[in-house]
Amino acid sequence: MDWSVIATHLPFLMKGLWMSVKLATLVVIFAFPLACLIAVGRISSRSWIRYPSAIFVNTMRSNPLILIVFWFFFLVPIIIGRPVGDFASVMIGFIVFFSAYFTEIIRSGIQSVGRNQIQAGLSTGLTYFQTMRMIVLPQALRNMMPALITECVIVFQGTTIAYVVGLREFLNSTFLITEITLRPAELYTFAAIVYFVVCFAGSSLARQMEKRKVRT
Amino acid sequence: MSDPLVDIRDLSLWYEKFKALDNISTSFTAGKCVVICGPSGSGKSSLLRCVNRLEDFQEGDVYFEGQSLRECPNIASLRSNIGMVFQHFELYPHMTILDNITLAPRHAKGKSKADAEAHALTLLERVDIVDQAHKHPAELSGGQQQRAAIARALALEPKLMLFDEPTSALDPEMIVEVLRAMRDLANDGMTMLVVTHEMGFAREVSDEIVFMDEGKIVERKETNDFFSNPHSKRAQDFLDRILMKI
Ligand SMILES: Nc1ncnc2c1ncn2[C@@H]1O[C@H](COP(=O)(O)OP(=O)(O)OP(=O)(O)O)[C@@H](O)[C@H]1O
Ligand SMILES: [Mg+2]
């Protein structure tokens, strides 16, 4: 074993890691608000909003990420009519895919707050908007925090798929270095440790949040 | 005779295709305590929820102090004059008891924080749990939570209180303390509509009994009259069954 390869190529690897973090962060930043909208559609009483939302969510969730990424990679330029660049195409695929998963988390978060809580708020003369803001959303957010954090970790792992279009995220960078140095054992072990640390940090945070969850 | 506080006229309510309330007309006078009873699914909760339009009824109308609920331009402000107490308390678990009670007075009625809190504390005193003010609901017993929920409703300084089976989620020893708070309220002259299976409470405290079945009011009588000679067969059966259990 020769661990010095890692030290030698650390700047390049860190650049890859930074790319992964950037991808994951952007995906979460865009997918979350999108998911909030779709989640509200999912629980809408109007079927012409509810059904399309449900179809969207179920289509995304029944396909592998790599298919969705490929699909958008080729579809987006056709829809827009011109190439938008690898990064943008891949980002759109990720955002659309993960927004479906976030949607389900948000939906169940809102639904975890009983209908009766809304009725209680309304019965005291608060408006629907006040009831949502002061009674439902704080509880929903707290209840879904653990699942949200876990999903963010999954997004981070999911960004490895970006290698298919040649983006140099962390795993792809590691792969490139193994090609040069022929030291796959050390490098992939290192990569595994990095992923483990990120995942562990995330799940510890999620566990902590779980403890703070609203008891009902 | 003075105008009724609540006047229900030809009220019908459907859930999808199912008719839960069937052409109900009745009224409730200020200062009276009326118990609503009847078998499960007879529409008691639905009727109560129509009185503050938590349920959007399709036919007929409800008048509160002469104001039509159907045409009410600001239903939230109307609701802030009607307190409601739920079977499962429905306190807000992420807030302290004090915040639970002051939320609506502050944000629906525009009271200052200081005023709302001072009033909340006197109400908590009244239901005997002033020492719990700064705790969260989960730290209280069921009976204490329900009394806190009563205080939250009273904080609206309501003209009417609606109770939907306020004791049926409670252990027997806690039922007593909640019923006591309700009895005190009735004795103070609060107008109350109470859905309950507590026939002891009904007999002792209420002025009138409404018996419902299949979305209709089958019988309505003065309390003493109801217990001594209910004439509908269904009310008779219901009473037999429920008194048998006690
Ligand atoms: N949100 C709803 N959607 C569909 N049906 C409903 C809904 N709420 C009540 N129902 C139905 O309407 C009927 C009357 O319900 P309601 O809750 O008013 O009865 P209840 O007399 O309060 O019964 P219980 O003693 O069980 O509380 C029942 O058959 C019930 O199944
Ligand atoms: Mg009921």
Coordinates of C-alpha atoms and ligand atoms in Angstrom, one line a residue:
Chain A
M1 CA 0.0 0.0 0.0
D2 CA 1.2 3.4 -0.8
W3 CA -1.0 6.1 0.7
S4 CA 1.2 8.9 -0.6
V5 CA -0.8 9.0 -3.8
I6 CA -3.6 10.5 -2.0
A7 CA -1.5 13.3 -0.5
T8 CA 0.0 13.9 -3.9
H9 CA -3.3 14.2 -5.7
L10 CA -5.3 15.7 -2.9
P11 CA -5.8 19.1 -4.6
F12 CA -7.3 17.4 -7.6
L13 CA -9.5 15.1 -5.4
M14 CA -10.7 18.0 -3.3
K15 CA -11.7 19.8 -6.4
G16 CA -13.8 16.8 -7.3
L17 CA -15.3 16.7 -3.8
W18 CA -16.0 20.4 -4.1
M19 CA -17.8 19.7 -7.4
S20 CA -19.9 17.0 -5.7
V21 CA -20.8 19.3 -2.8
K22 CA -21.7 22.1 -5.3
L23 CA -23.9 19.7 -7.3
A24 CA -25.6 18.4 -4.3
T25 CA -26.2 21.8 -2.8
L26 CA -27.6 23.2 -6.0
V27 CA -29.9 20.2 -6.4
V28 CA -31.3 20.6 -2.9
I29 CA -31.7 24.4 -3.3
F30 CA -33.7 24.0 -6.5
A31 CA -35.5 20.7 -5.8
F32 CA -36.8 21.7 -2.4
P33 CA -39.0 24.7 -3.3
L34 CA -40.1 22.8 -6.4
A35 CA -41.1 19.9 -4.2
C36 CA -43.0 22.2 -1.8
L37 CA -45.2 23.3 -4.7
I38 CA -45.7 19.8 -6.0
A39 CA -46.4 18.6 -2.5
V40 CA -49.2 21.2 -2.1
G41 CA -50.5 19.9 -5.4
R42 CA -50.4 16.3 -4.1
I43 CA -52.7 17.1 -1.2
S44 CA -54.9 19.5 -3.2
S45 CA -58.6 18.8 -3.2
R46 CA -58.7 19.6 -6.9
S47 CA -58.2 16.5 -8.9
W48 CA -56.8 18.4 -12.0
I49 CA -53.9 19.5 -9.7
R50 CA -53.6 16.3 -7.7
Y51 CA -53.4 13.8 -10.6
P52 CA -50.6 15.4 -12.6
S53 CA -48.6 15.9 -9.4
A54 CA -49.1 12.2 -8.5
I55 CA -48.2 11.0 -12.0
F56 CA -45.0 13.1 -11.9
V57 CA -44.0 11.8 -8.6
N58 CA -44.7 8.2 -9.4
T59 CA -43.0 8.4 -12.8
M60 CA -39.8 9.8 -11.3
R61 CA -39.8 7.4 -8.4
S62 CA -40.2 4.3 -10.6
N63 CA -37.2 5.1 -12.8
P64 CA -33.5 4.8 -11.9
L65 CA -31.7 8.1 -11.5
I66 CA -29.3 7.3 -14.4
L67 CA -32.2 6.9 -16.8
I68 CA -33.7 10.2 -15.8
V69 CA -30.4 11.9 -16.1
F70 CA -29.8 10.5 -19.6
W71 CA -33.3 11.2 -20.6
F72 CA -33.1 14.9 -19.6
F73 CA -29.6 15.1 -21.0
F74 CA -31.0 14.4 -24.5
L75 CA -34.4 15.8 -24.0
V76 CA -33.6 19.2 -22.6
P77 CA -31.7 20.4 -25.7
I78 CA -34.5 19.2 -27.9
I79 CA -37.1 21.1 -25.8
I80 CA -35.0 24.3 -25.5
G81 CA -33.8 24.0 -29.1
R82 CA -30.1 24.5 -28.4
P83 CA -27.5 22.8 -26.2
V84 CA -27.4 24.1 -22.7
G85 CA -24.2 22.5 -21.6
D86 CA -23.5 19.3 -19.8
F87 CA -23.6 20.8 -16.3
A88 CA -27.1 22.4 -16.8
S89 CA -28.5 19.3 -18.4
V90 CA -27.4 17.1 -15.7
M91 CA -28.5 19.5 -13.0
I92 CA -32.0 19.6 -14.5
G93 CA -32.2 15.8 -14.5
F94 CA -31.1 15.7 -10.9
I95 CA -33.4 18.5 -9.7
V96 CA -36.5 16.9 -11.4
F97 CA -35.6 13.4 -10.1
F98 CA -34.9 14.4 -6.5
S99 CA -37.8 16.9 -6.3
A100 CA -40.1 13.8 -6.6
Y101 CA -38.5 12.3 -3.5
F102 CA -38.6 15.6 -1.6
T103 CA -42.2 15.9 -2.5
E104 CA -43.1 12.8 -0.7
I105 CA -41.2 13.8 2.3
I106 CA -42.8 17.2 2.5
R107 CA -46.2 15.7 1.8
S108 CA -46.0 13.2 4.6
G109 CA -44.6 16.0 6.8
I110 CA -47.6 18.2 6.2
Q111 CA -49.9 15.2 6.6
S112 CA -48.2 14.1 9.8
V113 CA -49.9 17.2 11.3
G114 CA -53.4 16.2 11.7
R115 CA -56.4 17.8 10.0
N116 CA -57.6 18.5 13.5
Q117 CA -54.8 20.8 14.2
I118 CA -55.9 22.9 11.3
Q119 CA -59.5 22.8 12.5
A120 CA -58.3 23.8 16.0
G121 CA -56.4 26.8 14.6
L122 CA -59.3 27.8 12.4
S123 CA -61.8 27.4 15.2
T124 CA -60.1 30.1 17.2
G125 CA -60.5 32.6 14.4
L126 CA -57.0 32.4 12.8
T127 CA -57.1 32.6 9.0
Y128 CA -56.1 29.6 6.9
F129 CA -52.8 31.2 6.1
Q130 CA -52.0 32.0 9.8
T131 CA -52.9 28.5 10.8
M132 CA -50.6 27.0 8.2
R133 CA -47.7 29.4 9.1
M134 CA -48.0 29.3 12.9
I135 CA -49.4 25.8 13.6
V136 CA -48.9 23.4 10.7
L137 CA -45.6 24.3 9.1
P138 CA -43.5 24.5 12.2
Q139 CA -44.7 21.0 13.2
A140 CA -44.4 19.7 9.7
L141 CA -40.8 21.0 9.3
R142 CA -39.7 19.5 12.6
N143 CA -41.3 16.2 11.8
M144 CA -39.7 15.9 8.3
M145 CA -36.2 17.2 9.3
P146 CA -34.7 13.7 9.8
A147 CA -36.0 12.5 6.5
L148 CA -34.9 15.6 4.7
I149 CA -31.4 15.3 6.0
T150 CA -31.2 11.7 5.0
E151 CA -32.4 12.6 1.5
C152 CA -29.7 15.2 1.2
V153 CA -27.1 12.6 1.9
I154 CA -28.7 10.4 -0.8
V155 CA -28.5 13.4 -3.2
F156 CA -24.8 13.7 -2.4
Q157 CA -24.3 10.1 -3.2
G158 CA -26.5 10.4 -6.3
T159 CA -24.3 13.1 -7.8
T160 CA -21.8 10.4 -8.6
I161 CA -24.0 9.7 -11.6
A162 CA -22.7 12.9 -13.1
Y163 CA -19.7 10.9 -14.3
V164 CA -21.8 9.6 -17.2
V165 CA -21.5 13.0 -18.9
G166 CA -17.9 13.5 -17.8
L167 CA -18.4 15.9 -15.0
R168 CA -15.5 15.6 -12.6
E169 CA -17.2 15.1 -9.3
F170 CA -15.5 13.3 -6.5
L171 CA -15.8 9.7 -7.6
N172 CA -15.0 10.5 -11.2
S173 CA -11.9 12.4 -10.1
T174 CA -10.8 9.5 -8.0
F175 CA -11.3 7.2 -11.0
L176 CA -9.1 9.5 -13.2
I177 CA -6.3 9.4 -10.6
T178 CA -6.4 5.6 -10.4
E179 CA -6.0 5.5 -14.2
I180 CA -2.8 7.6 -13.8
T181 CA -1.3 6.1 -10.6
L182 CA -2.7 2.5 -10.9
R183 CA -3.4 2.7 -7.2
P184 CA -7.1 1.8 -7.1
A185 CA -7.1 0.1 -3.7
E186 CA -5.8 3.1 -1.8
L187 CA -7.8 5.6 -3.8
Y188 CA -11.1 3.8 -3.6
T189 CA -10.6 3.2 0.1
F190 CA -10.1 6.9 0.6
A191 CA -13.2 7.6 -1.5
A192 CA -15.2 5.2 0.6
I193 CA -14.0 6.8 3.8
V194 CA -15.0 10.3 2.5
Y195 CA -18.5 9.1 1.6
F196 CA -18.8 7.3 4.9
V197 CA -17.9 10.4 6.9
V198 CA -20.4 12.6 5.0
C199 CA -23.1 10.0 5.4
F200 CA -22.3 9.5 9.1
A201 CA -22.4 13.2 9.8
G202 CA -25.7 13.4 8.0
S203 CA -27.3 10.5 9.8
S204 CA -26.0 11.7 13.2
L205 CA -27.7 15.0 12.5
A206 CA -30.8 13.2 11.5
R207 CA -30.8 11.2 14.7
Q208 CA -30.4 14.3 16.7
M209 CA -33.4 15.8 14.9
E210 CA -35.4 12.7 15.4
K211 CA -35.0 13.2 19.2
R212 CA -36.3 16.7 18.9
K213 CA -39.3 15.7 16.9
V214 CA -42.7 16.8 18.0
R215 CA -44.4 14.3 20.2
T216 CA -48.0 13.9 19.4
Chain B
M1 CA -88.7 35.8 23.8
S2 CA -85.3 37.0 22.8
D3 CA -83.6 36.1 19.5
P4 CA -81.7 32.8 19.6
L5 CA -77.9 33.0 19.7
V6 CA -77.7 30.2 17.1
D7 CA -80.4 29.6 14.6
I8 CA -80.1 26.6 12.2
R9 CA -82.5 26.5 9.3
D10 CA -83.0 23.6 6.8
L11 CA -79.4 22.6 7.2
S12 CA -78.1 19.7 5.1
L13 CA -74.5 18.5 4.7
W14 CA -73.1 15.9 2.4
Y15 CA -69.7 14.2 2.4
E16 CA -69.3 13.3 -1.2
K17 CA -72.6 11.4 -1.9
F18 CA -73.3 10.7 1.8
K19 CA -75.8 12.9 3.5
A20 CA -74.5 13.4 7.0
L21 CA -77.0 16.1 8.1
D22 CA -80.5 15.9 6.8
N23 CA -82.6 19.1 6.8
I24 CA -82.0 20.2 10.3
S25 CA -83.8 23.2 11.8
T26 CA -83.3 24.2 15.4
S27 CA -82.1 27.0 17.5
F28 CA -80.1 27.6 20.7
T29 CA -80.8 30.3 23.2
A30 CA -78.0 32.3 25.0
G31 CA -77.2 31.2 28.5
K32 CA -78.3 27.6 28.0
C33 CA -76.3 24.4 28.1
V34 CA -77.6 21.8 25.6
V35 CA -76.3 18.3 25.4
I36 CA -76.3 16.6 22.0
C37 CA -76.3 12.8 22.1
G38 CA -76.9 9.9 19.7
P39 CA -75.3 6.9 18.3
S40 CA -71.9 6.9 16.5
G41 CA -72.2 8.4 13.0
S42 CA -75.4 10.2 13.7
G43 CA -73.9 13.5 12.7
K44 CA -73.3 15.1 16.1
S45 CA -69.8 16.3 15.3
S46 CA -70.9 17.4 11.8
L47 CA -73.6 19.6 13.3
L48 CA -71.2 21.1 15.8
R49 CA -68.7 21.9 13.0
C50 CA -71.4 23.6 11.0
V51 CA -72.1 26.0 13.8
N52 CA -68.7 27.7 13.2
R53 CA -68.6 26.7 9.5
L54 CA -65.6 24.4 9.9
E55 CA -67.8 22.3 7.7
D56 CA -69.0 23.8 4.5
F57 CA -72.7 22.8 4.4
Q58 CA -74.4 22.7 1.0
E59 CA -77.9 23.6 1.9
G60 CA -79.7 25.8 4.4
D61 CA -78.0 28.2 6.7
V62 CA -76.8 28.9 10.2
Y63 CA -77.3 32.2 11.8
F64 CA -75.0 33.3 14.7
E65 CA -76.4 36.4 16.4
G66 CA -78.5 36.9 13.3
Q67 CA -75.5 36.8 11.0
S68 CA -75.8 34.3 8.2
L69 CA -72.7 32.1 8.1
R70 CA -73.2 31.4 4.4
E71 CA -73.0 35.0 3.6
C72 CA -70.5 36.0 6.3
P73 CA -67.7 38.1 4.7
N74 CA -65.2 37.4 7.5
I75 CA -65.7 33.9 8.9
A76 CA -62.5 34.0 10.8
S77 CA -63.6 37.0 12.8
L78 CA -67.0 35.3 13.5
R79 CA -65.2 32.2 14.6
S80 CA -63.2 34.2 17.1
N81 CA -66.4 34.6 19.1
I82 CA -67.0 30.8 19.4
G83 CA -64.8 28.5 21.4
M84 CA -64.4 24.9 20.4
V85 CA -63.1 22.0 22.5
F86 CA -62.0 18.8 20.7
Q87 CA -62.0 15.1 21.7
H88 CA -58.2 14.9 21.4
F89 CA -57.5 18.4 22.8
E90 CA -55.7 19.6 19.7
L91 CA -53.3 21.7 21.7
Y92 CA -50.4 22.8 19.6
P93 CA -47.5 20.5 20.6
H94 CA -44.7 22.9 19.6
M95 CA -45.8 25.7 21.9
T96 CA -46.1 26.1 25.7
I97 CA -49.5 26.1 27.2
L98 CA -49.4 29.9 27.6
D99 CA -48.5 30.3 24.0
N100 CA -51.3 28.0 23.0
I101 CA -53.8 30.1 24.8
T102 CA -52.5 33.5 23.7
L103 CA -52.0 32.7 20.0
A104 CA -55.5 33.5 18.8
P105 CA -56.1 36.5 21.2
R106 CA -52.9 38.0 19.8
H107 CA -53.1 37.1 16.2
A108 CA -56.9 36.9 15.6
K109 CA -58.2 39.5 18.1
G110 CA -55.2 41.8 18.0
K111 CA -54.6 41.8 21.8
S112 CA -51.2 42.8 23.1
K113 CA -48.9 40.1 24.3
A114 CA -49.0 41.4 27.9
D115 CA -52.8 41.6 28.0
A116 CA -53.2 38.2 26.4
E117 CA -50.8 36.6 28.9
A118 CA -52.4 38.2 31.9
H119 CA -55.8 37.0 30.7
A120 CA -54.5 33.5 30.0
L121 CA -53.1 33.2 33.5
T122 CA -56.4 34.0 35.1
L123 CA -58.1 31.4 32.9
L124 CA -55.5 28.8 33.8
E125 CA -56.2 29.7 37.4
R126 CA -59.8 29.1 36.8
V127 CA -59.3 25.6 35.4
D128 CA -56.8 25.0 38.1
I129 CA -53.5 24.4 36.1
V130 CA -51.8 27.8 36.4
D131 CA -48.6 26.0 37.5
Q132 CA -48.5 24.3 34.0
A133 CA -48.4 27.5 32.0
H134 CA -44.8 27.2 30.8
K135 CA -44.8 23.5 30.0
H136 CA -45.5 21.9 26.6
P137 CA -48.7 19.9 26.2
A138 CA -46.9 16.6 26.1
E139 CA -45.8 17.2 29.7
L140 CA -49.4 17.4 31.0
S141 CA -51.8 14.6 31.8
G142 CA -54.8 14.2 29.5
G143 CA -57.1 15.9 32.0
Q144 CA -54.8 18.8 32.3
Q145 CA -54.4 19.1 28.6
Q146 CA -58.2 19.2 28.1
R147 CA -58.5 21.9 30.7
A148 CA -55.8 23.8 29.0
A149 CA -57.8 23.4 25.7
I150 CA -60.9 24.8 27.5
A151 CA -58.8 27.8 28.7
R152 CA -57.6 28.3 25.1
A153 CA -61.2 28.4 23.9
L154 CA -62.2 30.7 26.8
A155 CA -59.4 33.1 25.9
L156 CA -61.5 34.2 22.9
E157 CA -64.0 35.5 25.4
P158 CA -66.6 33.5 23.4
K159 CA -70.3 34.0 23.3
L160 CA -70.7 30.3 22.6
M161 CA -68.7 27.2 23.5
L162 CA -68.8 24.0 21.5
F163 CA -67.6 20.7 23.0
D164 CA -67.1 17.6 20.9
E165 CA -66.9 14.6 23.2
P166 CA -64.4 16.4 25.5
T167 CA -64.0 13.5 27.9
S168 CA -64.1 10.4 25.7
A169 CA -60.3 10.2 25.3
L170 CA -59.7 10.5 29.0
D171 CA -59.2 8.1 31.9
P172 CA -62.1 8.0 34.4
E173 CA -60.3 9.9 37.1
M174 CA -59.5 12.7 34.6
I175 CA -63.0 12.9 33.3
V176 CA -64.2 14.2 36.6
E177 CA -61.9 17.2 36.6
V178 CA -62.8 18.2 33.1
L179 CA -66.5 17.8 33.8
R180 CA -66.1 19.9 36.9
A181 CA -64.6 22.7 34.8
M182 CA -67.5 22.5 32.3
R183 CA -70.1 22.5 35.0
D184 CA -68.5 25.7 36.5
L185 CA -68.7 27.2 33.1
A186 CA -72.3 26.4 32.7
N187 CA -73.1 27.7 36.1
D188 CA -71.5 31.0 35.1
G189 CA -74.0 31.2 32.4
M190 CA -71.9 30.3 29.4
T191 CA -73.9 29.2 26.3
M192 CA -72.8 25.6 25.6
L193 CA -73.4 22.9 23.0
V194 CA -71.9 19.7 24.3
V195 CA -71.7 16.4 22.4
T196 CA -71.1 13.8 25.1
H197 CA -72.0 10.3 26.2
E198 CA -71.7 11.4 29.9
M199 CA -75.3 11.1 30.9
G200 CA -74.5 12.0 34.5
F201 CA -73.2 15.4 33.3
A202 CA -76.2 15.8 30.9
R203 CA -78.7 15.1 33.7
E204 CA -77.0 17.3 36.2
V205 CA -75.8 20.3 34.2
S206 CA -77.7 20.6 30.9
D207 CA -80.9 22.4 30.3
E208 CA -81.9 20.5 27.3
I209 CA -81.1 17.3 25.4
V210 CA -81.0 16.9 21.6
F211 CA -81.0 13.4 20.4
M212 CA -79.8 12.7 16.9
D213 CA -79.9 9.7 14.6
E214 CA -79.0 9.3 11.0
G215 CA -78.4 13.0 10.4
K216 CA -81.7 14.1 11.9
I217 CA -82.8 15.5 15.3
V218 CA -85.1 12.8 16.5
E219 CA -86.0 14.4 19.8
R220 CA -85.4 17.5 21.7
K221 CA -86.6 18.0 25.3
E222 CA -85.9 19.6 28.6
T223 CA -83.4 17.5 30.4
N224 CA -85.7 16.2 33.1
D225 CA -88.3 15.4 30.6
F226 CA -85.9 13.5 28.4
F227 CA -84.7 11.2 31.1
S228 CA -88.1 10.5 32.6
N229 CA -90.0 9.8 29.4
P230 CA -88.2 9.9 26.1
H231 CA -90.8 8.9 23.6
S232 CA -88.9 8.0 20.5
K233 CA -88.0 4.3 20.3
R234 CA -84.5 5.1 19.2
A235 CA -83.9 7.5 22.0
Q236 CA -85.2 4.9 24.4
D237 CA -82.9 2.2 23.1
F238 CA -80.0 4.5 23.1
L239 CA -80.6 5.5 26.7
D240 CA -81.0 1.9 27.8
R241 CA -77.8 1.0 26.2
I242 CA -75.8 3.8 27.6
L243 CA -77.2 3.7 31.1
M244 CA -76.6 0.0 31.2
K245 CA -72.9 0.6 30.7
I246 CA -72.7 2.9 33.7
Ligands
LIG1 N1 -64.7 14.2 6.6 C1 -65.6 13.2 6.3 N2 -65.7 12.6 5.1 C2 -66.6 11.7 4.9 N3 -67.5 11.2 5.7 C3 -67.5 11.8 7.0 C4 -66.6 12.8 7.3 N4 -66.8 13.1 8.6 C5 -67.9 12.4 9.0 N5 -68.3 11.6 8.0 C6 -69.4 10.6 8.1 O1 -70.6 11.3 8.4 C7 -71.4 10.7 9.4 C8 -71.6 11.6 10.5 O2 -70.3 11.8 11.1 P1 -70.1 12.6 12.5 O3 -68.7 12.6 12.8 O4 -70.8 13.9 12.5 O5 -70.9 11.6 13.5 P2 -70.9 11.6 15.1 O6 -72.3 11.6 15.5 O7 -70.0 12.7 15.6 O8 -70.2 10.2 15.4 P3 -69.2 9.8 16.6 O9 -70.0 9.5 17.8 O10 -68.6 8.5 16.0 O11 -68.2 10.9 16.7 C9 -70.6 9.4 9.7 O12 -71.2 8.3 9.0 C10 -69.2 9.6 9.2 O13 -68.7 8.4 8.7
MG2 MG -68.2 12.8 16.6

